[in-house]
PDB file of C-alpha atoms in Angstrom:
ATOM      1  CA  UNK A1165      -5.590 -11.421  24.453  1.00 73.00           C
ATOM      2  CA  UNK A1166      -2.964  -8.775  23.910  1.00 82.00           C
ATOM      3  CA  UNK A1167      -1.880  -6.703  26.863  1.00 91.00           C
ATOM      4  CA  UNK A1168       0.750  -4.032  27.302  1.00 95.00           C
ATOM      5  CA  UNK A1169       1.869  -2.923  30.768  1.00 96.00           C
ATOM      6  CA  UNK A1170       3.832   0.163  31.679  1.00 97.00           C
ATOM      7  CA  UNK A1171       4.576   0.028  35.387  1.00 95.00           C
ATOM      8  CA  UNK A1172       6.022   3.536  35.739  1.00 96.00           C
ATOM      9  CA  UNK A1173       3.315   6.221  35.662  1.00 95.00           C
ATOM     10  CA  UNK A1174       5.937   8.953  35.960  1.00 97.00           C
ATOM     11  CA  UNK A1175       9.685   9.252  35.503  1.00 97.00           C
ATOM     12  CA  UNK A1176      12.127  12.112  35.809  1.00 97.00           C
ATOM     13  CA  UNK A1177      15.566  12.643  34.307  1.00 97.00           C
ATOM     14  CA  UNK A1178      18.166  15.355  34.387  1.00 97.00           C
ATOM     15  CA  UNK A1179      18.993  17.049  31.097  1.00 97.00           C
ATOM     16  CA  UNK A1180      21.848  15.256  29.284  1.00 97.00           C
ATOM     17  CA  UNK A1181      21.397  12.118  31.385  1.00 97.00           C
ATOM     18  CA  UNK A1182      20.031   8.731  30.337  1.00 98.00           C
ATOM     19  CA  UNK A1183      16.660   7.326  31.296  1.00 98.00           C
ATOM     20  CA  UNK A1184      15.005   3.965  30.683  1.00 98.00           C
ATOM     21  CA  UNK A1185      11.251   3.434  30.430  1.00 98.00           C
ATOM     22  CA  UNK A1186       9.903  -0.043  31.043  1.00 98.00           C
ATOM     23  CA  UNK A1187       7.289  -2.013  29.142  1.00 98.00           C
ATOM     24  CA  UNK A1188       6.088  -5.603  29.259  1.00 97.00           C
ATOM     25  CA  UNK A1189       3.635  -7.194  26.922  1.00 96.00           C
ATOM     26  CA  UNK A1190       1.763 -10.396  26.411  1.00 93.00           C
ATOM     27  CA  UNK A1191       0.773 -11.937  23.103  1.00 89.00           C
ATOM     28  CA  UNK A1192       0.159 -15.395  21.762  1.00 87.00           C
ATOM     29  CA  UNK A1193       1.330 -14.376  18.281  1.00 85.00           C
ATOM     30  CA  UNK A1194       4.704 -15.372  16.912  1.00 84.00           C
ATOM     31  CA  UNK A1195       4.797 -12.498  14.404  1.00 85.00           C
ATOM     32  CA  UNK A1196       4.331  -9.073  15.958  1.00 90.00           C
ATOM     33  CA  UNK A1197       5.674  -5.560  16.205  1.00 92.00           C
ATOM     34  CA  UNK A1198       6.438  -3.394  19.184  1.00 95.00           C
ATOM     35  CA  UNK A1199       6.449   0.385  19.253  1.00 96.00           C
ATOM     36  CA  UNK A1200       7.189   3.402  21.388  1.00 97.00           C
ATOM     37  CA  UNK A1201       5.131   6.532  20.756  1.00 97.00           C
ATOM     38  CA  UNK A1202       5.689   9.993  22.186  1.00 98.00           C
ATOM     39  CA  UNK A1203       2.827  12.372  22.995  1.00 97.00           C
ATOM     40  CA  UNK A1204       3.944  15.928  23.840  1.00 96.00           C
ATOM     41  CA  UNK A1205       1.506  18.500  25.269  1.00 92.00           C
ATOM     42  CA  UNK A1206       0.420  19.254  21.713  1.00 92.00           C
ATOM     43  CA  UNK A1207      -1.272  15.785  21.928  1.00 93.00           C
ATOM     44  CA  UNK A1208       0.177  14.643  18.600  1.00 94.00           C
ATOM     45  CA  UNK A1209       1.106  10.955  18.697  1.00 95.00           C
ATOM     46  CA  UNK A1210       4.601  10.570  17.269  1.00 95.00           C
ATOM     47  CA  UNK A1211       6.223   7.249  16.427  1.00 95.00           C
ATOM     48  CA  UNK A1212       9.617   7.096  18.130  1.00 97.00           C
ATOM     49  CA  UNK A1213      10.890   3.617  17.377  1.00 96.00           C
ATOM     50  CA  UNK A1214       9.724   0.221  16.090  1.00 94.00           C
ATOM     51  CA  UNK A1215      10.948  -3.344  16.675  1.00 94.00           C
ATOM     52  CA  UNK A1216      10.033  -6.398  14.650  1.00 91.00           C
ATOM     53  CA  UNK A1217       9.794  -9.455  16.911  1.00 90.00           C
ATOM     54  CA  UNK A1218      11.651 -11.676  14.472  1.00 89.00           C
ATOM     55  CA  UNK A1219      14.705  -9.454  14.601  1.00 89.00           C
ATOM     56  CA  UNK A1220      17.180 -10.139  17.357  1.00 87.00           C
ATOM     57  CA  UNK A1221      19.001  -6.858  16.951  1.00 93.00           C
ATOM     58  CA  UNK A1222      17.682  -4.030  19.091  1.00 95.00           C
ATOM     59  CA  UNK A1223      16.298  -1.068  17.172  1.00 95.00           C
ATOM     60  CA  UNK A1224      18.047   2.295  17.402  1.00 95.00           C
ATOM     61  CA  UNK A1225      16.975   5.751  16.270  1.00 94.00           C
ATOM     62  CA  UNK A1226      19.545   8.435  17.115  1.00 95.00           C
ATOM     63  CA  UNK A1227      19.320   8.974  20.899  1.00 97.00           C
ATOM     64  CA  UNK A1228      16.541   6.396  21.293  1.00 98.00           C
ATOM     65  CA  UNK A1229      17.187   2.663  21.587  1.00 97.00           C
ATOM     66  CA  UNK A1230      15.303  -0.326  22.858  1.00 97.00           C
ATOM     67  CA  UNK A1231      16.208  -3.382  24.894  1.00 97.00           C
ATOM     68  CA  UNK A1232      14.040  -6.175  23.460  1.00 96.00           C
ATOM     69  CA  UNK A1233      13.963  -9.323  25.563  1.00 95.00           C
ATOM     70  CA  UNK A1234      11.657 -11.641  23.683  1.00 94.00           C
ATOM     71  CA  UNK A1235      11.637 -14.511  26.148  1.00 93.00           C
ATOM     72  CA  UNK A1236      10.840 -12.165  29.005  1.00 95.00           C
ATOM     73  CA  UNK A1237       8.351 -10.208  26.831  1.00 95.00           C
ATOM     74  CA  UNK A1238      10.071  -7.015  27.819  1.00 96.00           C
ATOM     75  CA  UNK A1239      10.572  -3.950  25.604  1.00 97.00           C
ATOM     76  CA  UNK A1240      12.228  -0.988  27.345  1.00 98.00           C
ATOM     77  CA  UNK A1241      13.092   2.376  25.815  1.00 98.00           C
ATOM     78  CA  UNK A1242      16.379   4.107  26.556  1.00 98.00           C
ATOM     79  CA  UNK A1243      16.744   7.816  25.925  1.00 98.00           C
ATOM     80  CA  UNK A1244      20.346   9.006  25.916  1.00 98.00           C
ATOM     81  CA  UNK A1245      21.502  12.602  26.362  1.00 97.00           C
ATOM     82  CA  UNK A1246      17.983  13.656  27.412  1.00 97.00           C
ATOM     83  CA  UNK A1247      16.770  16.981  26.126  1.00 97.00           C
ATOM     84  CA  UNK A1248      14.048  19.320  27.368  1.00 97.00           C
ATOM     85  CA  UNK A1249      12.048  18.470  24.244  1.00 96.00           C
ATOM     86  CA  UNK A1250      11.898  14.864  25.283  1.00 97.00           C
ATOM     87  CA  UNK A1251       9.447  15.709  28.033  1.00 97.00           C
ATOM     88  CA  UNK A1252       6.189  13.985  27.093  1.00 98.00           C
ATOM     89  CA  UNK A1253       3.978  10.977  27.649  1.00 97.00           C
ATOM     90  CA  UNK A1254       5.515   7.826  26.241  1.00 98.00           C
ATOM     91  CA  UNK A1255       3.349   4.934  25.191  1.00 97.00           C
ATOM     92  CA  UNK A1256       4.445   1.369  24.518  1.00 97.00           C
ATOM     93  CA  UNK A1257       2.331  -0.541  21.988  1.00 95.00           C
ATOM     94  CA  UNK A1258       2.173  -3.979  20.416  1.00 93.00           C
ATOM     95  CA  UNK A1259       0.652  -5.182  17.184  1.00 91.00           C
ATOM     96  CA  UNK A1260       0.411  -8.786  15.953  1.00 84.00           C
ATOM     97  CA  UNK A1261       0.975  -8.937  12.211  1.00 75.00           C
ATOM     98  CA  UNK A1262      -1.753  -6.779  10.698  1.00 71.00           C
ATOM     99  CA  UNK A1263      -3.970  -6.915  13.769  1.00 79.00           C
ATOM    100  CA  UNK A1264      -4.958  -4.498  16.504  1.00 84.00           C
ATOM    101  CA  UNK A1265      -2.530  -1.930  17.877  1.00 88.00           C
ATOM    102  CA  UNK A1266      -2.816  -1.967  21.640  1.00 91.00           C
ATOM    103  CA  UNK A1267      -1.295   0.614  23.946  1.00 94.00           C
ATOM    104  CA  UNK A1268      -0.098   0.656  27.519  1.00 95.00           C
ATOM    105  CA  UNK A1269      -1.263   3.346  29.990  1.00 94.00           C
ATOM    106  CA  UNK A1270       1.771   5.506  29.367  1.00 96.00           C
ATOM    107  CA  UNK A1271       4.703   6.956  31.328  1.00 97.00           C
ATOM    108  CA  UNK A1272       4.962  10.700  31.859  1.00 97.00           C
ATOM    109  CA  UNK A1273       8.584  11.781  31.451  1.00 98.00           C
ATOM    110  CA  UNK A1274       9.818  15.034  32.948  1.00 98.00           C
ATOM    111  CA  UNK A1275      13.234  16.463  32.019  1.00 97.00           C
ATOM    112  CA  UNK A1276      14.893  18.759  34.559  1.00 96.00           C
ATOM    113  CA  UNK A1277      17.227  21.498  33.344  1.00 94.00           C
TER     114      UNK A1277
ATOM    115  CA  UNK B 744       2.195  13.278   2.018  1.00 63.00           C
ATOM    116  CA  UNK B 745      -0.088  15.341   4.240  1.00 80.00           C
ATOM    117  CA  UNK B 746      -0.354  12.619   6.849  1.00 93.00           C
ATOM    118  CA  UNK B 747      -3.594  11.470   8.487  1.00 96.00           C
ATOM    119  CA  UNK B 748      -6.111  14.299   8.414  1.00 97.00           C
ATOM    120  CA  UNK B 749      -8.879  14.569  10.988  1.00 98.00           C
ATOM    121  CA  UNK B 750     -11.707  17.040  11.175  1.00 97.00           C
ATOM    122  CA  UNK B 751     -12.813  18.930  13.038  1.00 97.00           C
ATOM    123  CA  UNK B 752      -9.933  19.646  15.441  1.00 96.00           C
ATOM    124  CA  UNK B 753     -12.343  20.748  18.130  1.00 97.00           C
ATOM    125  CA  UNK B 754     -16.042  20.080  18.572  1.00 97.00           C
ATOM    126  CA  UNK B 755     -18.345  21.365  21.286  1.00 97.00           C
ATOM    127  CA  UNK B 756     -21.867  20.043  21.206  1.00 97.00           C
ATOM    128  CA  UNK B 757     -24.882  19.739  23.470  1.00 97.00           C
ATOM    129  CA  UNK B 758     -25.952  16.506  25.032  1.00 97.00           C
ATOM    130  CA  UNK B 759     -28.306  14.583  22.757  1.00 97.00           C
ATOM    131  CA  UNK B 760     -26.908  15.982  19.518  1.00 97.00           C
ATOM    132  CA  UNK B 761     -25.328  13.886  16.782  1.00 97.00           C
ATOM    133  CA  UNK B 762     -21.586  14.213  16.327  1.00 98.00           C
ATOM    134  CA  UNK B 763     -19.606  13.057  13.278  1.00 98.00           C
ATOM    135  CA  UNK B 764     -15.831  12.875  13.312  1.00 98.00           C
ATOM    136  CA  UNK B 765     -13.975  12.457  10.000  1.00 98.00           C
ATOM    137  CA  UNK B 766     -10.696  10.920   8.992  1.00 98.00           C
ATOM    138  CA  UNK B 767      -8.683  10.804   5.795  1.00 97.00           C
ATOM    139  CA  UNK B 768      -5.931   8.174   6.032  1.00 96.00           C
ATOM    140  CA  UNK B 769      -2.553   8.346   4.329  1.00 94.00           C
ATOM    141  CA  UNK B 770      -2.830   7.391   0.649  1.00 92.00           C
ATOM    142  CA  UNK B 771      -1.930   3.755   0.130  1.00 89.00           C
ATOM    143  CA  UNK B 772      -2.612   2.750   3.719  1.00 90.00           C
ATOM    144  CA  UNK B 773      -5.367   0.214   4.132  1.00 86.00           C
ATOM    145  CA  UNK B 774      -5.533  -0.320   7.841  1.00 91.00           C
ATOM    146  CA  UNK B 775      -7.384   2.325   9.851  1.00 94.00           C
ATOM    147  CA  UNK B 776      -7.886   2.658  13.605  1.00 95.00           C
ATOM    148  CA  UNK B 777     -10.140   4.846  15.732  1.00 97.00           C
ATOM    149  CA  UNK B 778      -9.017   5.505  19.327  1.00 97.00           C
ATOM    150  CA  UNK B 779     -10.496   7.433  22.237  1.00 97.00           C
ATOM    151  CA  UNK B 780      -8.171   9.034  24.837  1.00 96.00           C
ATOM    152  CA  UNK B 781      -9.232  10.110  28.302  1.00 94.00           C
ATOM    153  CA  UNK B 782      -7.297  10.714  31.499  1.00 89.00           C
ATOM    154  CA  UNK B 783      -9.105   7.904  33.256  1.00 89.00           C
ATOM    155  CA  UNK B 784      -8.996   5.201  30.582  1.00 89.00           C
ATOM    156  CA  UNK B 785      -5.946   6.136  28.498  1.00 90.00           C
ATOM    157  CA  UNK B 786      -5.904   5.212  24.808  1.00 93.00           C
ATOM    158  CA  UNK B 787      -8.759   2.846  23.955  1.00 92.00           C
ATOM    159  CA  UNK B 788      -9.053   1.144  20.615  1.00 93.00           C
ATOM    160  CA  UNK B 789     -12.610   1.620  19.401  1.00 95.00           C
ATOM    161  CA  UNK B 790     -12.600  -0.047  15.995  1.00 95.00           C
ATOM    162  CA  UNK B 791     -10.120  -1.262  13.419  1.00 91.00           C
ATOM    163  CA  UNK B 792     -10.601  -1.610   9.626  1.00 93.00           C
ATOM    164  CA  UNK B 793      -8.603  -3.559   7.055  1.00 90.00           C
ATOM    165  CA  UNK B 794      -9.324  -2.824   3.395  1.00 91.00           C
ATOM    166  CA  UNK B 795     -12.405  -0.830   4.403  1.00 93.00           C
ATOM    167  CA  UNK B 796     -13.869  -3.796   6.310  1.00 93.00           C
ATOM    168  CA  UNK B 797     -14.382  -3.586  10.091  1.00 93.00           C
ATOM    169  CA  UNK B 798     -12.223  -6.305  11.628  1.00 90.00           C
ATOM    170  CA  UNK B 799     -12.695  -5.637  15.319  1.00 89.00           C
ATOM    171  CA  UNK B 800     -15.312  -3.315  16.812  1.00 91.00           C
ATOM    172  CA  UNK B 801     -15.258  -4.802  20.302  1.00 89.00           C
ATOM    173  CA  UNK B 802     -14.019  -1.541  21.704  1.00 90.00           C
ATOM    174  CA  UNK B 803     -17.048   0.449  20.564  1.00 93.00           C
ATOM    175  CA  UNK B 804     -18.653   1.433  23.877  1.00 86.00           C
ATOM    176  CA  UNK B 805     -22.288   1.057  22.913  1.00 83.00           C
ATOM    177  CA  UNK B 806     -24.860   1.312  20.153  1.00 90.00           C
ATOM    178  CA  UNK B 807     -24.658   5.091  20.210  1.00 95.00           C
ATOM    179  CA  UNK B 808     -21.285   4.767  18.451  1.00 96.00           C
ATOM    180  CA  UNK B 809     -20.933   3.742  14.817  1.00 96.00           C
ATOM    181  CA  UNK B 810     -18.058   3.859  12.348  1.00 97.00           C
ATOM    182  CA  UNK B 811     -17.930   3.518   8.585  1.00 96.00           C
ATOM    183  CA  UNK B 812     -15.268   3.369   5.931  1.00 96.00           C
ATOM    184  CA  UNK B 813     -17.045   3.729   2.576  1.00 95.00           C
ATOM    185  CA  UNK B 814     -13.753   3.841   0.651  1.00 94.00           C
ATOM    186  CA  UNK B 815     -10.015   3.684   1.171  1.00 92.00           C
ATOM    187  CA  UNK B 816      -9.683   7.431   1.622  1.00 94.00           C
ATOM    188  CA  UNK B 817     -12.387   8.265   4.153  1.00 96.00           C
ATOM    189  CA  UNK B 818     -13.797   7.132   7.459  1.00 98.00           C
ATOM    190  CA  UNK B 819     -16.327   8.525   9.911  1.00 98.00           C
ATOM    191  CA  UNK B 820     -17.060   7.926  13.591  1.00 98.00           C
ATOM    192  CA  UNK B 821     -20.574   8.951  14.616  1.00 97.00           C
ATOM    193  CA  UNK B 822     -22.025   9.378  18.081  1.00 97.00           C
ATOM    194  CA  UNK B 823     -25.789   9.619  18.302  1.00 96.00           C
ATOM    195  CA  UNK B 824     -27.015  10.796  20.745  1.00 96.00           C
ATOM    196  CA  UNK B 825     -23.947  12.265  22.400  1.00 96.00           C
ATOM    197  CA  UNK B 826     -23.505  12.319  26.210  1.00 96.00           C
ATOM    198  CA  UNK B 827     -21.120  14.272  28.486  1.00 96.00           C
ATOM    199  CA  UNK B 828     -19.146  11.088  29.194  1.00 95.00           C
ATOM    200  CA  UNK B 829     -18.217  10.926  25.518  1.00 96.00           C
ATOM    201  CA  UNK B 830     -16.013  13.971  26.026  1.00 97.00           C
ATOM    202  CA  UNK B 831     -12.475  12.906  25.014  1.00 97.00           C
ATOM    203  CA  UNK B 832      -9.851  13.240  22.316  1.00 97.00           C
ATOM    204  CA  UNK B 833     -10.569  10.921  19.396  1.00 98.00           C
ATOM    205  CA  UNK B 834      -7.688   9.806  17.212  1.00 98.00           C
ATOM    206  CA  UNK B 835      -7.610   8.210  13.823  1.00 97.00           C
ATOM    207  CA  UNK B 836      -4.515   6.301  12.659  1.00 96.00           C
ATOM    208  CA  UNK B 837      -3.603   4.489   9.472  1.00 94.00           C
ATOM    209  CA  UNK B 838      -1.087   1.845   8.562  1.00 91.00           C
ATOM    210  CA  UNK B 839       0.184   0.193   5.387  1.00 84.00           C
ATOM    211  CA  UNK B 840      -0.704  -3.434   4.927  1.00 68.00           C
ATOM    212  CA  UNK B 841       2.556  -4.809   3.552  1.00 60.00           C
ATOM    213  CA  UNK B 842       4.586  -7.031   5.801  1.00 54.00           C
ATOM    214  CA  UNK B 843       7.633  -5.623   7.469  1.00 50.00           C
ATOM    215  CA  UNK B 844       5.931  -2.410   8.389  1.00 63.00           C
ATOM    216  CA  UNK B 845       3.060  -2.418  10.889  1.00 73.00           C
ATOM    217  CA  UNK B 846       3.701   1.172  11.943  1.00 86.00           C
ATOM    218  CA  UNK B 847       0.602   3.307  12.474  1.00 91.00           C
ATOM    219  CA  UNK B 848       0.576   7.052  11.912  1.00 94.00           C
ATOM    220  CA  UNK B 849      -1.807   9.261  13.783  1.00 96.00           C
ATOM    221  CA  UNK B 850      -3.885  12.283  12.968  1.00 97.00           C
ATOM    222  CA  UNK B 851      -3.863  15.256  15.273  1.00 96.00           C
ATOM    223  CA  UNK B 852      -7.030  14.205  16.973  1.00 97.00           C
ATOM    224  CA  UNK B 853     -10.459  15.730  17.559  1.00 98.00           C
ATOM    225  CA  UNK B 854     -11.161  17.127  21.009  1.00 97.00           C
ATOM    226  CA  UNK B 855     -14.843  16.531  21.668  1.00 98.00           C
ATOM    227  CA  UNK B 856     -16.648  18.287  24.461  1.00 98.00           C
ATOM    228  CA  UNK B 857     -20.287  17.383  25.157  1.00 97.00           C
ATOM    229  CA  UNK B 858     -22.038  19.828  27.477  1.00 97.00           C
TER     230      UNK B 858
END
């Protein structure tokens, strides 16, 4: 069975600093995708970044980057130069091929001015 | 593209009534997911369709819940009869089927309150 674990219920970061959110997953599939979604208070689920498991290179989207450690089944999200608008719930998710998309419990990120 | 469209955005109903939530996926997407989000249980996958066919409905809580996808551009999630514990935000998401993608895009959700 697929599982996704986010061990940090809450995190806090100072504006302009860098923060890393942790995620581990478990899957028996060899072909899968990993995602980070952001959910601000508006409750809209926004795709932040995606990683294909077959790619060794870590995905990057502007200030957001991941550290994908396939052997350790770890997929952390790094947010650089944190902004007030980054405050939100962040969800890690995994999806095998075209299968189910399973989410972790989320990490609530606060950004202090 | 308008994105995934869900209706209604908010629904308040009395216990015992039938509730129908609607979803229009992004054109060209042929995977569709229904999720329920609560504070206690987080984001739960209820059911997942590929090419209008239900692939996995193991997350549907009980027989009171049913979901259909009569065509590629429309899906419904029905609760009959509704109960207060069904109060939650229900999300629909869609994804293209071609390899190398896998990303799912979400609607804005329906906040359901059963009183």
